[in-house]
PDB file of C-alpha atoms and ligand atoms in Angstrom:
ATOM      1  CA  MET A 315      -0.905  21.245  14.562  1.00 47.00           C
ATOM      2  CA  ALA A 316      -2.608  23.063  11.669  1.00 51.00           C
ATOM      3  CA  GLN A 317      -2.952  20.941   8.544  1.00 59.00           C
ATOM      4  CA  THR A 318      -1.012  23.480   6.496  1.00 63.00           C
ATOM      5  CA  ASP A 319       2.044  23.162   8.739  1.00 83.00           C
ATOM      6  CA  LEU A 320       2.580  19.527   7.788  1.00 96.00           C
ATOM      7  CA  THR A 321       5.405  18.157   5.680  1.00 98.00           C
ATOM      8  CA  ALA A 322       4.256  14.951   4.005  1.00 98.00           C
ATOM      9  CA  LEU A 323       6.286  12.294   2.223  1.00 98.00           C
ATOM     10  CA  VAL A 324       4.183  10.079  -0.051  1.00 99.00           C
ATOM     11  CA  THR A 325       5.840   7.163  -1.834  1.00 99.00           C
ATOM     12  CA  GLY A 326       4.706   6.376  -5.375  1.00 98.00           C
ATOM     13  CA  GLY A 327       2.880   9.602  -6.129  1.00 98.00           C
ATOM     14  CA  THR A 328       2.874   9.259  -9.894  1.00 97.00           C
ATOM     15  CA  SER A 329      -0.333   7.301 -10.386  1.00 96.00           C
ATOM     16  CA  GLY A 330      -3.422   5.848  -8.728  1.00 97.00           C
ATOM     17  CA  ILE A 331      -3.880   6.178  -4.997  1.00 98.00           C
ATOM     18  CA  GLY A 332      -0.514   7.893  -4.420  1.00 98.00           C
ATOM     19  CA  ARG A 333      -1.208  10.608  -6.983  1.00 98.00           C
ATOM     20  CA  ALA A 334      -4.646  11.232  -5.452  1.00 98.00           C
ATOM     21  CA  VAL A 335      -3.126  11.489  -1.945  1.00 98.00           C
ATOM     22  CA  VAL A 336      -0.467  13.902  -3.191  1.00 98.00           C
ATOM     23  CA  ALA A 337      -3.138  16.115  -4.790  1.00 98.00           C
ATOM     24  CA  ALA A 338      -5.362  15.996  -1.672  1.00 98.00           C
ATOM     25  CA  LEU A 339      -2.540  16.869   0.746  1.00 98.00           C
ATOM     26  CA  ALA A 340      -1.217  19.626  -1.551  1.00 98.00           C
ATOM     27  CA  ALA A 341      -4.743  21.071  -1.767  1.00 97.00           C
ATOM     28  CA  LYS A 342      -4.786  21.228   2.056  1.00 96.00           C
ATOM     29  CA  GLY A 343      -1.642  23.348   1.916  1.00 96.00           C
ATOM     30  CA  CYS A 344       0.813  20.684   3.107  1.00 97.00           C
ATOM     31  CA  THR A 345       4.407  20.684   1.899  1.00 98.00           C
ATOM     32  CA  VAL A 346       4.402  17.492  -0.176  1.00 98.00           C
ATOM     33  CA  ILE A 347       7.358  15.422  -1.297  1.00 98.00           C
ATOM     34  CA  THR A 348       6.670  12.358  -3.389  1.00 98.00           C
ATOM     35  CA  THR A 349       8.646   9.690  -5.203  1.00 98.00           C
ATOM     36  CA  SER A 350       8.985   7.782  -8.443  1.00 98.00           C
ATOM     37  CA  ARG A 351      11.466   5.209  -9.660  1.00 98.00           C
ATOM     38  CA  ASP A 352      12.176   7.585 -12.499  1.00 98.00           C
ATOM     39  CA  PRO A 353      11.111  11.171 -11.718  1.00 98.00           C
ATOM     40  CA  GLU A 354      12.964  12.574 -14.758  1.00 96.00           C
ATOM     41  CA  ARG A 355      10.551  10.846 -17.145  1.00 96.00           C
ATOM     42  CA  LEU A 356       7.527  12.684 -15.705  1.00 96.00           C
ATOM     43  CA  ALA A 357       5.988  15.215 -18.064  1.00 94.00           C
ATOM     44  CA  PRO A 358       4.931  18.535 -16.489  1.00 93.00           C
ATOM     45  CA  GLU A 359       1.238  17.595 -16.828  1.00 91.00           C
ATOM     46  CA  GLN A 360       1.858  14.406 -14.804  1.00 91.00           C
ATOM     47  CA  ARG A 361       3.112  16.439 -11.852  1.00 97.00           C
ATOM     48  CA  VAL A 362       1.017  18.105  -9.170  1.00 97.00           C
ATOM     49  CA  SER A 363       1.934  21.759  -8.944  1.00 96.00           C
ATOM     50  CA  GLY A 364       4.190  22.711  -6.025  1.00 97.00           C
ATOM     51  CA  VAL A 365       5.098  19.085  -5.243  1.00 98.00           C
ATOM     52  CA  ARG A 366       8.694  17.835  -5.280  1.00 98.00           C
ATOM     53  CA  TYR A 367       9.386  14.506  -7.052  1.00 98.00           C
ATOM     54  CA  LEU A 368      12.403  12.540  -5.847  1.00 98.00           C
ATOM     55  CA  ARG A 369      13.825   9.175  -6.841  1.00 98.00           C
ATOM     56  CA  LEU A 370      12.984   6.048  -4.843  1.00 98.00           C
ATOM     57  CA  ASP A 371      13.150   2.435  -5.941  1.00 98.00           C
ATOM     58  CA  LEU A 372      11.899   0.329  -3.049  1.00 98.00           C
ATOM     59  CA  SER A 373      13.089  -2.887  -4.699  1.00 98.00           C
ATOM     60  CA  ASP A 374      16.620  -1.595  -4.079  1.00 98.00           C
ATOM     61  CA  PRO A 375      17.574  -2.383  -0.459  1.00 98.00           C
ATOM     62  CA  ASP A 376      19.498   0.922  -0.345  1.00 98.00           C
ATOM     63  CA  GLY A 377      16.582   2.932  -1.798  1.00 98.00           C
ATOM     64  CA  PRO A 378      15.143   4.409   1.440  1.00 99.00           C
ATOM     65  CA  ASP A 379      18.571   5.414   2.807  1.00 98.00           C
ATOM     66  CA  ALA A 380      19.501   7.010  -0.540  1.00 98.00           C
ATOM     67  CA  LEU A 381      16.273   9.043  -0.403  1.00 98.00           C
ATOM     68  CA  ALA A 382      17.013  10.093   3.190  1.00 98.00           C
ATOM     69  CA  GLU A 383      20.484  11.165   2.128  1.00 98.00           C
ATOM     70  CA  GLU A 384      19.047  13.266  -0.702  1.00 98.00           C
ATOM     71  CA  LEU A 385      16.607  14.901   1.726  1.00 98.00           C
ATOM     72  CA  GLY A 386      19.370  15.630   4.244  1.00 98.00           C
ATOM     73  CA  GLU A 387      18.070  17.299   7.405  1.00 97.00           C
ATOM     74  CA  GLU A 388      14.592  17.474   5.860  1.00 97.00           C
ATOM     75  CA  ILE A 389      14.020  13.765   6.558  1.00 98.00           C
ATOM     76  CA  GLY A 390      13.814  14.762  10.228  1.00 97.00           C
ATOM     77  CA  ALA A 391      11.076  17.300   9.428  1.00 98.00           C
ATOM     78  CA  VAL A 392       8.651  14.806   7.873  1.00 98.00           C
ATOM     79  CA  ASP A 393       5.391  14.883   9.877  1.00 98.00           C
ATOM     80  CA  VAL A 394       3.446  12.486   7.694  1.00 98.00           C
ATOM     81  CA  LEU A 395       4.712   9.411   5.841  1.00 98.00           C
ATOM     82  CA  ILE A 396       2.368   7.632   3.462  1.00 99.00           C
ATOM     83  CA  ASN A 397       3.896   4.275   2.511  1.00 99.00           C
ATOM     84  CA  ASN A 398       1.841   3.861  -0.624  1.00 98.00           C
ATOM     85  CA  ALA A 399       4.140   2.561  -3.383  1.00 98.00           C
ATOM     86  CA  GLY A 400       3.905  -1.147  -3.950  1.00 98.00           C
ATOM     87  CA  GLU A 401       4.088  -4.027  -6.375  1.00 98.00           C
ATOM     88  CA  SER A 402       1.084  -6.179  -7.201  1.00 98.00           C
ATOM     89  CA  GLN A 403       2.011  -9.797  -7.895  1.00 98.00           C
ATOM     90  CA  SER A 404       0.180 -12.993  -8.808  1.00 98.00           C
ATOM     91  CA  GLY A 405       1.137 -16.603  -9.365  1.00 98.00           C
ATOM     92  CA  PRO A 406       0.597 -20.090  -7.961  1.00 98.00           C
ATOM     93  CA  PHE A 407       2.320 -20.567  -4.595  1.00 98.00           C
ATOM     94  CA  GLU A 408       4.145 -23.646  -5.963  1.00 98.00           C
ATOM     95  CA  GLU A 409       5.597 -21.764  -8.917  1.00 98.00           C
ATOM     96  CA  LEU A 410       6.524 -18.324  -7.555  1.00 98.00           C
ATOM     97  CA  PRO A 411      10.248 -17.738  -8.200  1.00 98.00           C
ATOM     98  CA  SER A 412      12.232 -16.980  -5.036  1.00 98.00           C
ATOM     99  CA  ALA A 413      13.679 -13.852  -6.654  1.00 98.00           C
ATOM    100  CA  ALA A 414      10.147 -12.534  -7.306  1.00 98.00           C
ATOM    101  CA  ILE A 415       9.113 -13.140  -3.678  1.00 99.00           C
ATOM    102  CA  ASP A 416      12.318 -11.460  -2.457  1.00 98.00           C
ATOM    103  CA  ARG A 417      11.707  -8.386  -4.651  1.00 98.00           C
ATOM    104  CA  LEU A 418       8.064  -8.183  -3.539  1.00 98.00           C
ATOM    105  CA  PHE A 419       8.950  -8.271   0.154  1.00 99.00           C
ATOM    106  CA  GLN A 420      11.767  -5.760  -0.386  1.00 99.00           C
ATOM    107  CA  THR A 421       9.327  -3.406  -2.146  1.00 99.00           C
ATOM    108  CA  ASN A 422       6.159  -3.926  -0.092  1.00 98.00           C
ATOM    109  CA  VAL A 423       7.585  -4.632   3.368  1.00 99.00           C
ATOM    110  CA  PHE A 424      11.299  -4.019   4.029  1.00 99.00           C
ATOM    111  CA  GLY A 425      11.449  -0.726   2.100  1.00 99.00           C
ATOM    112  CA  PRO A 426       8.429   0.865   3.846  1.00 99.00           C
ATOM    113  CA  VAL A 427       9.684  -0.400   7.219  1.00 99.00           C
ATOM    114  CA  ARG A 428      13.131   1.155   6.654  1.00 99.00           C
ATOM    115  CA  LEU A 429      11.658   4.440   5.452  1.00 99.00           C
ATOM    116  CA  SER A 430       9.459   4.551   8.556  1.00 99.00           C
ATOM    117  CA  GLN A 431      12.525   3.997  10.758  1.00 98.00           C
ATOM    118  CA  LEU A 432      14.224   6.940   9.047  1.00 98.00           C
ATOM    119  CA  VAL A 433      11.401   9.435   9.725  1.00 98.00           C
ATOM    120  CA  LEU A 434      10.586   8.235  13.253  1.00 98.00           C
ATOM    121  CA  PRO A 435      13.318   9.984  15.281  1.00 98.00           C
ATOM    122  CA  GLY A 436      12.133  13.420  14.063  1.00 98.00           C
ATOM    123  CA  MET A 437       8.459  12.600  14.656  1.00 98.00           C
ATOM    124  CA  ARG A 438       9.149  11.247  18.116  1.00 98.00           C
ATOM    125  CA  ARG A 439      11.247  14.278  19.118  1.00 97.00           C
ATOM    126  CA  ARG A 440       8.515  16.670  17.984  1.00 97.00           C
ATOM    127  CA  GLY A 441       5.814  14.569  19.693  1.00 98.00           C
ATOM    128  CA  HIS A 442       3.736  14.413  16.532  1.00 97.00           C
ATOM    129  CA  GLY A 443       3.680  12.113  13.533  1.00 98.00           C
ATOM    130  CA  ARG A 444       1.497  10.029  11.279  1.00 98.00           C
ATOM    131  CA  ILE A 445       2.543   6.963   9.314  1.00 98.00           C
ATOM    132  CA  ILE A 446       0.070   5.285   6.990  1.00 98.00           C
ATOM    133  CA  MET A 447       0.814   1.861   5.596  1.00 99.00           C
ATOM    134  CA  VAL A 448      -1.200   1.254   2.454  1.00 99.00           C
ATOM    135  CA  GLY A 449      -1.958  -2.437   2.781  1.00 98.00           C
ATOM    136  CA  SER A 450      -4.626  -4.416   0.961  1.00 98.00           C
ATOM    137  CA  MET A 451      -7.905  -6.078   1.847  1.00 98.00           C
ATOM    138  CA  LEU A 452      -6.252  -9.225   0.489  1.00 98.00           C
ATOM    139  CA  ALA A 453      -4.234  -9.290   3.719  1.00 98.00           C
ATOM    140  CA  SER A 454      -7.501  -9.712   5.642  1.00 98.00           C
ATOM    141  CA  PHE A 455      -9.073 -11.912   2.946  1.00 98.00           C
ATOM    142  CA  PRO A 456      -6.307 -13.966   1.253  1.00 98.00           C
ATOM    143  CA  LEU A 457      -6.988 -15.199  -2.260  1.00 98.00           C
ATOM    144  CA  ALA A 458      -5.643 -18.094  -4.334  1.00 98.00           C
ATOM    145  CA  HIS A 459      -2.693 -17.208  -6.575  1.00 98.00           C
ATOM    146  CA  ARG A 460      -2.139 -13.955  -4.673  1.00 98.00           C
ATOM    147  CA  SER A 461      -0.295 -15.613  -1.772  1.00 98.00           C
ATOM    148  CA  SER A 462       2.921 -13.559  -1.995  1.00 99.00           C
ATOM    149  CA  TYR A 463       1.047 -10.268  -2.293  1.00 98.00           C
ATOM    150  CA  ALA A 464      -1.413 -11.104   0.524  1.00 98.00           C
ATOM    151  CA  ALA A 465       1.502 -12.192   2.734  1.00 99.00           C
ATOM    152  CA  SER A 466       3.513  -9.025   2.004  1.00 99.00           C
ATOM    153  CA  LYS A 467       0.591  -6.779   2.966  1.00 99.00           C
ATOM    154  CA  ALA A 468      -0.152  -8.889   6.057  1.00 99.00           C
ATOM    155  CA  ALA A 469       3.507  -8.548   7.086  1.00 99.00           C
ATOM    156  CA  LEU A 470       3.324  -4.778   6.655  1.00 98.00           C
ATOM    157  CA  ALA A 471       0.163  -4.674   8.783  1.00 98.00           C
ATOM    158  CA  GLY A 472       1.865  -6.787  11.463  1.00 98.00           C
ATOM    159  CA  PHE A 473       4.805  -4.386  11.688  1.00 99.00           C
ATOM    160  CA  ALA A 474       2.436  -1.415  11.842  1.00 98.00           C
ATOM    161  CA  THR A 475       0.026  -2.774  14.438  1.00 98.00           C
ATOM    162  CA  ALA A 476       2.796  -3.767  16.850  1.00 98.00           C
ATOM    163  CA  ALA A 477       4.798  -0.557  16.298  1.00 98.00           C
ATOM    164  CA  ARG A 478       1.653   1.489  16.938  1.00 98.00           C
ATOM    165  CA  GLN A 479       1.700   0.332  20.568  1.00 98.00           C
ATOM    166  CA  GLU A 480       5.322   1.489  20.888  1.00 98.00           C
ATOM    167  CA  LEU A 481       4.836   4.887  19.282  1.00 98.00           C
ATOM    168  CA  SER A 482       1.429   6.221  20.297  1.00 98.00           C
ATOM    169  CA  PRO A 483       2.712   7.351  23.741  1.00 98.00           C
ATOM    170  CA  PHE A 484       4.985   9.739  21.796  1.00 98.00           C
ATOM    171  CA  GLY A 485       2.127  11.220  19.743  1.00 98.00           C
ATOM    172  CA  VAL A 486       3.144   9.198  16.689  1.00 98.00           C
ATOM    173  CA  TRP A 487       0.309   7.148  15.218  1.00 98.00           C
ATOM    174  CA  ILE A 488       0.675   4.357  12.671  1.00 98.00           C
ATOM    175  CA  SER A 489      -2.397   3.162  10.798  1.00 98.00           C
ATOM    176  CA  VAL A 490      -3.046   0.612   8.094  1.00 98.00           C
ATOM    177  CA  VAL A 491      -5.359   1.503   5.217  1.00 98.00           C
ATOM    178  CA  GLU A 492      -6.606  -1.573   3.368  1.00 98.00           C
ATOM    179  CA  PRO A 493      -8.040  -0.733  -0.052  1.00 98.00           C
ATOM    180  CA  GLY A 494     -10.345  -3.222  -1.770  1.00 98.00           C
ATOM    181  CA  SER A 495     -10.788  -2.974  -5.539  1.00 97.00           C
ATOM    182  CA  ILE A 496      -9.703   0.462  -6.718  1.00 98.00           C
ATOM    183  CA  ALA A 497      -9.817   1.619 -10.339  1.00 98.00           C
ATOM    184  CA  THR A 498      -6.178   2.651 -10.830  1.00 98.00           C
ATOM    185  CA  GLY A 499      -5.122   0.322 -13.649  1.00 96.00           C
ATOM    186  CA  ILE A 500      -2.797  -1.530 -11.246  1.00 96.00           C
ATOM    187  CA  GLY A 501      -3.815  -4.806 -12.954  1.00 95.00           C
ATOM    188  CA  LEU A 502      -1.927  -3.710 -16.072  1.00 95.00           C
ATOM    189  CA  ARG A 503       1.246  -3.277 -14.007  1.00 97.00           C
ATOM    190  CA  ARG A 504       0.893  -6.502 -11.989  1.00 98.00           C
ATOM    191  CA  THR A 505       3.835  -8.930 -12.208  1.00 98.00           C
ATOM    192  CA  LYS A 506       2.490 -12.371 -13.113  1.00 98.00           C
ATOM    193  CA  TYR A 507       4.142 -15.754 -12.788  1.00 98.00           C
ATOM    194  CA  LEU A 508       2.921 -19.014 -14.314  1.00 98.00           C
ATOM    195  CA  ASP A 509       4.965 -21.991 -15.511  1.00 98.00           C
ATOM    196  CA  GLU A 510       4.503 -23.238 -19.035  1.00 98.00           C
ATOM    197  CA  GLY A 511       1.959 -26.063 -18.998  1.00 98.00           C
ATOM    198  CA  SER A 512       1.048 -25.220 -15.394  1.00 98.00           C
ATOM    199  CA  VAL A 513      -1.698 -27.330 -13.810  1.00 98.00           C
ATOM    200  CA  TYR A 514      -2.961 -24.071 -12.282  1.00 98.00           C
ATOM    201  CA  ALA A 515      -3.355 -22.198 -15.601  1.00 98.00           C
ATOM    202  CA  THR A 516      -7.168 -22.376 -15.791  1.00 98.00           C
ATOM    203  CA  ASP A 517      -7.689 -21.274 -12.175  1.00 98.00           C
ATOM    204  CA  VAL A 518      -5.160 -18.468 -12.527  1.00 98.00           C
ATOM    205  CA  SER A 519      -6.807 -17.028 -15.621  1.00 98.00           C
ATOM    206  CA  THR A 520     -10.290 -17.318 -14.035  1.00 98.00           C
ATOM    207  CA  MET A 521      -9.072 -15.548 -10.903  1.00 98.00           C
ATOM    208  CA  LEU A 522      -7.282 -12.809 -12.874  1.00 98.00           C
ATOM    209  CA  GLU A 523     -10.323 -12.195 -15.065  1.00 98.00           C
ATOM    210  CA  HIS A 524     -12.488 -11.621 -11.984  1.00 97.00           C
ATOM    211  CA  LEU A 525      -9.804  -9.591 -10.214  1.00 97.00           C
ATOM    212  CA  ASP A 526      -9.225  -7.291 -13.180  1.00 96.00           C
ATOM    213  CA  ARG A 527     -12.962  -6.808 -13.670  1.00 96.00           C
ATOM    214  CA  ASN A 528     -13.414  -5.950  -9.973  1.00 96.00           C
ATOM    215  CA  GLU A 529     -10.574  -3.426 -10.207  1.00 95.00           C
ATOM    216  CA  ARG A 530     -11.939  -1.831 -13.386  1.00 95.00           C
ATOM    217  CA  ASP A 531     -15.347  -1.504 -11.669  1.00 96.00           C
ATOM    218  CA  GLY A 532     -13.748  -0.424  -8.404  1.00 97.00           C
ATOM    219  CA  ILE A 533     -14.071   2.873  -6.603  1.00 98.00           C
ATOM    220  CA  ALA A 534     -12.006   5.941  -7.499  1.00 98.00           C
ATOM    221  CA  PRO A 535      -8.544   6.402  -5.950  1.00 98.00           C
ATOM    222  CA  GLU A 536      -9.730   9.802  -4.671  1.00 98.00           C
ATOM    223  CA  THR A 537     -12.037   7.959  -2.228  1.00 98.00           C
ATOM    224  CA  VAL A 538      -9.051   6.067  -0.793  1.00 98.00           C
ATOM    225  CA  ALA A 539      -7.098   9.337  -0.653  1.00 98.00           C
ATOM    226  CA  ALA A 540      -9.932  10.929   1.355  1.00 98.00           C
ATOM    227  CA  THR A 541      -9.746   8.062   3.877  1.00 98.00           C
ATOM    228  CA  ILE A 542      -5.975   8.492   4.133  1.00 98.00           C
ATOM    229  CA  VAL A 543      -6.317  12.247   4.683  1.00 98.00           C
ATOM    230  CA  ASP A 544      -8.935  11.567   7.401  1.00 97.00           C
ATOM    231  CA  ALA A 545      -6.416   9.336   9.165  1.00 97.00           C
ATOM    232  CA  VAL A 546      -3.688  11.960   8.808  1.00 97.00           C
ATOM    233  CA  ILE A 547      -5.723  14.779  10.353  1.00 96.00           C
ATOM    234  CA  SER A 548      -7.463  12.723  13.029  1.00 97.00           C
ATOM    235  CA  PRO A 549      -6.192  13.415  16.568  1.00 96.00           C
ATOM    236  CA  ARG A 550      -6.363   9.662  17.243  1.00 96.00           C
ATOM    237  CA  PRO A 551      -6.284   7.736  13.960  1.00 98.00           C
ATOM    238  CA  ARG A 552      -7.695   4.227  13.907  1.00 98.00           C
ATOM    239  CA  GLU A 553      -5.555   1.092  13.724  1.00 98.00           C
ATOM    240  CA  LEU A 554      -7.213  -0.071  10.505  1.00 98.00           C
ATOM    241  CA  TYR A 555      -9.221   1.618   7.785  1.00 98.00           C
ATOM    242  CA  ALA A 556     -10.812  -0.415   4.990  1.00 98.00           C
ATOM    243  CA  VAL A 557     -12.163   1.245   1.872  1.00 98.00           C
ATOM    244  CA  GLY A 558     -13.703  -0.180  -1.301  1.00 97.00           C
ATOM    245  CA  SER A 559     -15.152  -3.649  -2.050  1.00 95.00           C
ATOM    246  CA  ARG A 560     -18.182  -2.822   0.078  1.00 95.00           C
ATOM    247  CA  ALA A 561     -16.154  -2.489   3.289  1.00 97.00           C
ATOM    248  CA  PRO A 562     -17.000  -2.789   6.145  1.00 96.00           C
ATOM    249  CA  LEU A 563     -19.403  -5.594   5.073  1.00 97.00           C
ATOM    250  CA  PRO A 564     -16.687  -8.259   4.456  1.00 97.00           C
ATOM    251  CA  PHE A 565     -15.188  -7.511   7.889  1.00 97.00           C
ATOM    252  CA  LEU A 566     -18.583  -7.934   9.568  1.00 97.00           C
ATOM    253  CA  LEU A 567     -19.067 -11.265   7.773  1.00 97.00           C
ATOM    254  CA  LYS A 568     -15.590 -12.376   8.832  1.00 97.00           C
ATOM    255  CA  ARG A 569     -16.553 -11.841  12.463  1.00 97.00           C
ATOM    256  CA  ILE A 570     -19.709 -13.941  12.290  1.00 98.00           C
ATOM    257  CA  LEU A 571     -18.999 -16.653   9.714  1.00 98.00           C
ATOM    258  CA  PRO A 572     -16.795 -19.728  10.181  1.00 98.00           C
ATOM    259  CA  ARG A 573     -13.288 -19.094   8.791  1.00 96.00           C
ATOM    260  CA  GLY A 574     -13.514 -21.805   6.121  1.00 97.00           C
ATOM    261  CA  LEU A 575     -16.806 -20.461   4.819  1.00 97.00           C
ATOM    262  CA  MET A 576     -15.360 -16.956   4.504  1.00 97.00           C
ATOM    263  CA  SER A 577     -12.445 -18.341   2.454  1.00 97.00           C
ATOM    264  CA  LYS A 578     -14.922 -20.132   0.195  1.00 97.00           C
ATOM    265  CA  ILE A 579     -16.829 -16.883  -0.345  1.00 97.00           C
ATOM    266  CA  VAL A 580     -13.622 -15.025  -1.266  1.00 97.00           C
ATOM    267  CA  ALA A 581     -12.680 -17.780  -3.746  1.00 97.00           C
ATOM    268  CA  ALA A 582     -16.198 -17.897  -5.221  1.00 97.00           C
ATOM    269  CA  GLN A 583     -16.153 -14.131  -5.759  1.00 95.00           C
ATOM    270  CA  HIS A 584     -13.173 -14.751  -8.033  1.00 97.00           C
ATOM    271  CA  GLY A 585     -14.805 -17.596  -9.935  1.00 97.00           C
ATOM    272  CA  LEU A 586     -13.106 -20.394  -7.979  1.00 97.00           C
ATOM    273  CA  ARG A 587     -15.098 -23.261  -6.489  1.00 88.00           C
ATOM    274  CA  ARG A 588     -13.544 -24.671  -3.315  1.00 80.00           C
TER     275      ARG A 588
HETATM  276  N1  NAP B1237      -5.597  -0.519  -6.935  1.00 81.26           N
HETATM  277  C1  NAP B1237      -6.047  -1.437  -6.098  1.00 81.26           C
HETATM  278  O1  NAP B1237      -7.085  -2.091  -6.369  1.00 81.26           O
HETATM  279  C2  NAP B1237      -5.333  -1.703  -4.790  1.00 81.26           C
HETATM  280  C3  NAP B1237      -5.958  -2.578  -3.890  1.00 81.26           C
HETATM  281  C4  NAP B1237      -5.322  -2.849  -2.675  1.00 81.26           C
HETATM  282  C5  NAP B1237      -4.107  -2.260  -2.374  1.00 81.26           C
HETATM  283  N2  NAP B1237      -3.507  -1.430  -3.282  1.00 81.26           N
HETATM  284  C6  NAP B1237      -2.206  -0.866  -2.897  1.00 81.26           C
HETATM  285  O2  NAP B1237      -2.258   0.548  -3.019  1.00 81.26           O
HETATM  286  C7  NAP B1237      -0.966   1.054  -3.358  1.00 81.26           C
HETATM  287  C8  NAP B1237      -1.090   1.925  -4.592  1.00 81.26           C
HETATM  288  O3  NAP B1237      -1.681   1.161  -5.615  1.00 81.26           O
HETATM  289  P1  NAP B1237      -2.199   1.815  -6.980  1.00 81.26           P
HETATM  290  O4  NAP B1237      -3.339   0.992  -7.441  1.00 81.26           O
HETATM  291  O5  NAP B1237      -2.345   3.275  -6.832  1.00 81.26           O
HETATM  292  O6  NAP B1237      -0.947   1.455  -7.915  1.00 81.26           O
HETATM  293  P2  NAP B1237      -0.290   2.181  -9.169  1.00 81.26           P
HETATM  294  O7  NAP B1237      -1.290   3.068  -9.860  1.00 81.26           O
HETATM  295  O8  NAP B1237       0.365   1.114  -9.968  1.00 81.26           O
HETATM  296  O9  NAP B1237       0.809   3.110  -8.486  1.00 81.26           O
HETATM  297  C9  NAP B1237       1.919   2.538  -7.868  1.00 81.26           C
HETATM  298  C10 NAP B1237       2.898   3.642  -7.499  1.00 81.26           C
HETATM  299  O10 NAP B1237       4.007   3.012  -6.866  1.00 81.26           O
HETATM  300  C11 NAP B1237       5.211   3.371  -7.524  1.00 81.26           C
HETATM  301  N3  NAP B1237       6.072   2.178  -7.551  1.00 81.26           N
HETATM  302  C12 NAP B1237       5.818   0.977  -8.138  1.00 81.26           C
HETATM  303  N4  NAP B1237       6.846   0.128  -7.909  1.00 81.26           N
HETATM  304  C13 NAP B1237       7.756   0.805  -7.160  1.00 81.26           C
HETATM  305  C14 NAP B1237       9.015   0.479  -6.609  1.00 81.26           C
HETATM  306  N5  NAP B1237       9.604  -0.718  -6.807  1.00 81.26           N
HETATM  307  N6  NAP B1237       9.667   1.418  -5.888  1.00 81.26           N
HETATM  308  C15 NAP B1237       9.129   2.639  -5.685  1.00 81.26           C
HETATM  309  N7  NAP B1237       7.942   3.022  -6.197  1.00 81.26           N
HETATM  310  C16 NAP B1237       7.256   2.115  -6.922  1.00 81.26           C
HETATM  311  C17 NAP B1237       4.819   3.845  -8.928  1.00 81.26           C
HETATM  312  O11 NAP B1237       5.681   4.897  -9.304  1.00 81.26           O
HETATM  313  P3  NAP B1237       6.734   4.858 -10.539  1.00 81.26           P
HETATM  314  O12 NAP B1237       6.190   3.898 -11.560  1.00 81.26           O
HETATM  315  O13 NAP B1237       6.739   6.285 -11.010  1.00 81.26           O
HETATM  316  O14 NAP B1237       8.005   4.431  -9.905  1.00 81.26           O
HETATM  317  C18 NAP B1237       3.412   4.383  -8.701  1.00 81.26           C
HETATM  318  O15 NAP B1237       3.462   5.773  -8.382  1.00 81.26           O
HETATM  319  C19 NAP B1237      -0.065  -0.171  -3.555  1.00 81.26           C
HETATM  320  O16 NAP B1237       0.676  -0.397  -2.378  1.00 81.26           O
HETATM  321  C20 NAP B1237      -1.056  -1.296  -3.798  1.00 81.26           C
HETATM  322  O17 NAP B1237      -0.529  -2.544  -3.422  1.00 81.26           O
HETATM  323  C21 NAP B1237      -4.103  -1.131  -4.473  1.00 81.26           C
END
């Protein structure tokens, strides 16, 4: 299928990685539909020309079905789904409120899974489809005080990797793209939880300082978008792509070093001695 024939649905196309993917796919001539929790607030200069912006709030359990309803028959014509939108969350495991964990999993896992289910019948019937789950390198390298986020991205990767085996015989390929530190400003939008007088306060602020600095010094979202586009146009996309944070080096180290040592390295890179 020629790249220009593709209809792509990209969630969260208003900033960072999603916006870069939208621009890259539009530049290739794809028909691009993207989403925002509040598309009406977008100024004309925030929009990519020729792209349609629809409403989707993944934290709402009915969000994906409402989007499918708005798209009508067009949902069946989606060739490419990029599950990009997500919430970044931090907080000590002991103190994370249940409601925050529920919202995170709704947004980062259950919403993307449901949206994928909604586009799959059309892809399968046409014998061609691409679904990209934007995960995180933190799923492969979990970090203290990011447990909920790391777990949500690991859950998304688990769904994708198993579903890939079901769908590839139909010409539908699901891949996971794990970004490392990417300079999108996501740290400013991160939801943070910490009890007053928390025994974890010092560690949390040390970790966040390092995390935010890594993100500020991270690679451009356009580099992640280029990896995503590669996966979309590949005849046989890979199961996992990692980009940023000197990937593939951390993955090579993970293969050769003892597990505990790798965890210590990840902690030390964020200023934590373990
Ligand atoms: N930046 C990094 O270092 C990094 C590293 C690893 C993984 N990631 C992952 O990459 C993806 C994109 O990250 P980014 O850095 O580009 O983030 P970003 O700049 O904050 O963009 C997030 C996008 O998601 C949308 N969004 C946020 N919450 C939403 C919700 N509840 N429902 C629907 N849409 C929502 C936002 O749109 P509206 O505000 O318009 O709704 C926005 O377009 C995320 O899944 C993130 O977890 C990022």
